[in-house]
mmCIF file of C-alpha atoms in Angstrom:
data_model
loop_
_atom_site.group_PDB
_atom_site.id
_atom_site.type_symbol
_atom_site.label_atom_id
_atom_site.label_comp_id
_atom_site.label_asym_id
_atom_site.label_seq_id
_atom_site.Cartn_x
_atom_site.Cartn_y
_atom_site.Cartn_z
ATOM 1 C CA MET A 493 0.022 -0.356 -0.388
ATOM 2 C CA ASP A 494 1.341 3.521 -0.926
ATOM 3 C CA LYS A 495 1.563 6.463 2.264
ATOM 4 C CA ARG A 496 -0.770 8.394 0.530
ATOM 5 C CA ASN A 497 -3.921 5.372 0.550
ATOM 6 C CA PHE A 498 -2.564 4.942 4.147
ATOM 7 C CA ILE A 499 -2.965 7.983 5.255
ATOM 8 C CA ARG A 500 -5.972 8.530 3.753
ATOM 9 C CA ILE A 501 -7.909 5.724 5.067
ATOM 10 C CA GLY A 502 -6.144 6.303 8.086
ATOM 11 C CA LEU A 503 -7.815 10.154 8.382
ATOM 12 C CA ALA A 504 -11.200 8.587 7.307
ATOM 13 C CA GLY A 505 -11.311 6.336 10.375
ATOM 14 C CA GLY A 506 -10.208 8.700 12.559
ATOM 15 C CA ALA A 507 -12.563 11.367 11.414
ATOM 16 C CA ALA A 508 -15.697 8.651 11.709
ATOM 17 C CA GLY A 509 -14.580 9.382 15.285
ATOM 18 C CA ILE A 510 -14.168 12.967 15.327
ATOM 19 C CA ILE A 511 -17.332 13.868 13.653
ATOM 20 C CA ALA A 512 -20.041 11.401 13.899
ATOM 21 C CA PRO A 513 -22.801 12.686 15.804
ATOM 22 C CA ARG A 514 -23.614 10.338 19.472
ATOM 23 C CA SER A 515 -27.042 10.939 18.767
ATOM 24 C CA VAL A 516 -25.826 8.995 14.894
ATOM 25 C CA LEU A 517 -23.349 6.848 16.844
ATOM 26 C CA ALA A 518 -25.263 5.418 20.272
ATOM 27 C CA ALA A 519 -28.868 4.682 17.571
ATOM 28 C CA GLY A 520 -28.806 1.840 16.982
ATOM 29 C CA MET A 521 -27.845 -0.834 14.215
ATOM 30 C CA ASP A 522 -30.279 0.196 11.354
ATOM 31 C CA LYS A 523 -29.738 3.936 12.127
ATOM 32 C CA VAL A 524 -25.895 3.174 11.829
ATOM 33 C CA LEU A 525 -26.200 1.752 8.672
ATOM 34 C CA ASN A 526 -28.690 4.137 7.220
ATOM 35 C CA SER A 527 -27.606 7.857 9.001
ATOM 36 C CA LYS A 528 -26.096 10.586 6.992
ATOM 37 C CA LEU A 529 -22.535 9.093 7.037
ATOM 38 C CA ALA A 530 -23.393 6.323 4.664
ATOM 39 C CA GLY A 531 -22.802 6.650 1.300
ATOM 40 C CA GLY A 532 -19.998 9.270 1.819
ATOM 41 C CA LEU A 533 -17.646 8.414 5.185
ATOM 42 C CA TYR A 534 -18.111 4.317 4.509
ATOM 43 C CA TYR A 535 -20.838 2.182 1.997
ATOM 44 C CA THR A 536 -22.976 0.473 2.676
ATOM 45 C CA ALA A 537 -25.502 -2.555 0.292
ATOM 46 C CA GLU A 538 -28.162 0.077 0.859
ATOM 47 C CA ASP A 539 -25.759 3.713 0.524
ATOM 48 C CA PHE A 540 -23.013 2.408 -2.279
ATOM 49 C CA GLY A 541 -22.479 5.957 -2.632
ATOM 50 C CA ARG A 542 -20.068 7.099 -5.665
ATOM 51 C CA TRP A 543 -19.745 3.489 -6.554
ATOM 52 C CA ASN A 544 -22.583 1.321 -9.104
ATOM 53 C CA LYS A 545 -24.188 -1.103 -6.824
ATOM 54 C CA GLY A 546 -22.120 -3.775 -7.970
ATOM 55 C CA LEU A 547 -19.676 -2.646 -6.412
ATOM 56 C CA ALA A 548 -21.176 -4.208 -2.889
ATOM 57 C CA ASP A 549 -21.543 -7.738 -4.136
ATOM 58 C CA HIS A 550 -17.602 -7.885 -3.948
ATOM 59 C CA HIS A 551 -16.975 -5.271 -0.549
ATOM 60 C CA LEU A 552 -19.534 -5.792 1.881
ATOM 61 C CA PRO A 553 -18.093 -8.028 4.247
ATOM 62 C CA HIS A 554 -20.250 -11.610 4.473
ATOM 63 C CA LEU A 555 -20.815 -12.057 8.381
ATOM 64 C CA GLU A 556 -21.518 -15.264 9.811
ATOM 65 C CA LYS A 557 -21.930 -16.191 13.929
ATOM 66 C CA SER A 558 -21.619 -19.518 15.582
ATOM 67 C CA VAL A 559 -22.386 -19.936 19.418
ATOM 68 C CA SER A 560 -20.543 -22.890 21.784
ATOM 69 C CA TYR A 561 -20.475 -23.117 24.771
ATOM 70 C CA GLY A 562 -21.421 -19.631 25.820
ATOM 71 C CA LYS A 563 -18.460 -18.301 23.239
ATOM 72 C CA VAL A 564 -19.535 -15.746 19.888
ATOM 73 C CA GLU A 565 -17.193 -16.462 16.966
ATOM 74 C CA LEU A 566 -17.712 -13.997 13.811
ATOM 75 C CA HIS A 567 -16.452 -15.108 10.412
ATOM 76 C CA ALA A 568 -16.403 -12.353 8.655
ATOM 77 C CA SER A 569 -14.635 -13.040 4.353
ATOM 78 C CA THR A 570 -15.429 -10.268 1.736
ATOM 79 C CA SER A 571 -15.963 -12.077 -2.093
ATOM 80 C CA HIS A 572 -13.013 -9.747 -3.374
ATOM 81 C CA PRO A 573 -10.267 -10.670 -5.738
ATOM 82 C CA MET A 574 -6.524 -9.956 -4.109
ATOM 83 C CA ASN A 575 -4.903 -8.554 -6.632
ATOM 84 C CA ALA A 576 -1.663 -8.539 -5.258
ATOM 85 C CA TYR A 577 -0.916 -4.819 -4.941
ATOM 86 C CA GLY A 578 -3.139 -3.345 -7.700
ATOM 87 C CA HIS A 579 -6.867 -4.507 -5.597
ATOM 88 C CA TYR A 580 -6.422 -5.882 -2.987
ATOM 89 C CA ILE A 581 -8.432 -6.080 0.477
ATOM 90 C CA ILE A 582 -6.131 -4.052 3.378
ATOM 91 C CA LYS A 583 -8.994 -5.933 6.467
ATOM 92 C CA HIS A 584 -11.842 -6.085 8.294
ATOM 93 C CA GLN A 585 -12.266 -4.193 11.145
ATOM 94 C CA LEU A 586 -14.774 -5.266 13.899
ATOM 95 C CA HIS A 587 -16.440 -2.275 15.965
ATOM 96 C CA ASP A 588 -18.602 -2.600 18.921
ATOM 97 C CA ALA A 589 -22.934 -0.944 18.713
ATOM 98 C CA ASN A 590 -21.055 2.074 19.756
ATOM 99 C CA LEU A 591 -18.695 2.018 16.748
ATOM 100 C CA LYS A 592 -16.099 1.166 19.238
ATOM 101 C CA PHE A 593 -12.571 -0.466 18.068
ATOM 102 C CA MET A 594 -12.691 -4.227 19.184
ATOM 103 C CA GLN A 595 -10.481 -6.945 16.557
ATOM 104 C CA GLU A 596 -8.695 -6.771 13.254
ATOM 105 C CA ARG A 597 -6.875 -8.324 10.766
ATOM 106 C CA LEU A 598 -4.264 -7.057 8.457
ATOM 107 C CA TYR A 599 -4.231 -8.657 4.886
ATOM 108 C CA ASP A 600 -1.377 -9.917 2.827
ATOM 109 C CA PRO A 601 -2.567 -9.142 -0.112
ATOM 110 C CA GLN A 602 -0.116 -11.751 -1.970
ATOM 111 C CA LYS A 603 -0.888 -14.768 0.047
ATOM 112 C CA ASP A 604 -3.715 -14.324 2.181
ATOM 113 C CA LYS A 605 -7.522 -14.295 1.303
ATOM 114 C CA PRO A 606 -9.409 -11.649 3.465
ATOM 115 C CA GLU A 607 -11.517 -13.875 5.828
ATOM 116 C CA THR A 608 -11.602 -13.444 9.478
ATOM 117 C CA THR A 609 -12.877 -15.107 12.160
ATOM 118 C CA PHE A 610 -13.516 -12.756 15.945
ATOM 119 C CA ASP A 611 -13.563 -14.239 18.885
ATOM 120 C CA LEU A 612 -15.782 -11.966 20.128
ATOM 121 C CA GLY A 613 -16.327 -14.387 24.306
ATOM 122 C CA ALA A 614 -18.973 -13.822 25.818
ATOM 123 C CA HIS A 615 -19.482 -10.709 24.357
ATOM 124 C CA ARG A 616 -23.595 -9.899 23.187
ATOM 125 C CA GLY A 617 -25.489 -7.358 21.075
ATOM 126 C CA VAL A 618 -25.272 -5.591 17.475
ATOM 127 C CA VAL A 619 -21.288 -5.718 15.776
ATOM 128 C CA TYR A 620 -19.582 -3.618 12.821
ATOM 129 C CA VAL A 621 -17.431 -4.985 10.717
ATOM 130 C CA MET A 622 -16.171 -2.377 8.067
ATOM 131 C CA THR A 623 -13.977 -4.615 4.659
ATOM 132 C CA MET A 624 -11.124 -1.713 3.545
ATOM 133 C CA CYS A 625 -10.496 -1.300 -0.544
ATOM 134 C CA ASN A 626 -7.122 -0.020 -0.899
ATOM 135 C CA VAL A 627 -9.837 1.480 -3.839
ATOM 136 C CA HIS A 628 -13.225 1.795 -3.317
ATOM 137 C CA ASP A 629 -12.699 2.861 0.492
ATOM 138 C CA VAL A 630 -14.849 1.561 3.635
ATOM 139 C CA TRP A 631 -17.712 -0.659 3.960
ATOM 140 C CA MET A 632 -20.191 -2.286 6.593
ATOM 141 C CA ASN A 633 -21.851 -4.450 7.440
ATOM 142 C CA MET A 634 -23.122 -5.675 10.766
ATOM 143 C CA ILE A 635 -25.249 -8.336 13.273
ATOM 144 C CA GLU A 636 -26.343 -8.632 16.177
ATOM 145 C CA VAL A 637 -24.331 -11.474 17.970
#
């Protein structure tokens, strides 16, 4: 990843925490995905912003949960090709219901698939997963665990 993309993505993530109104962040799962920030700061299946709808298929994280013995695991995958350092998924990030950072997984575009299993332990409630593409920005999906 080149320095400009790294800085751009870092600034976008930092801006989300600074400019997002508290009412949007604490409003609940539907209000975050459908807030004024969707389609601009991040993209969703319903609000793909400046990109065409077809991009959501390869950028939106697919989420599956499993619960075993009171422990929750969340599998996140993105069906995006990893084209070396040309066009690839940089990382998946996991956030709680208030969009507080929980975990992330960075990918090596030369050898990794954009798939992650997050261990949530006993965490319950809404979580958001963000997929970051080096060309098509940040895409967000949510699931209740």
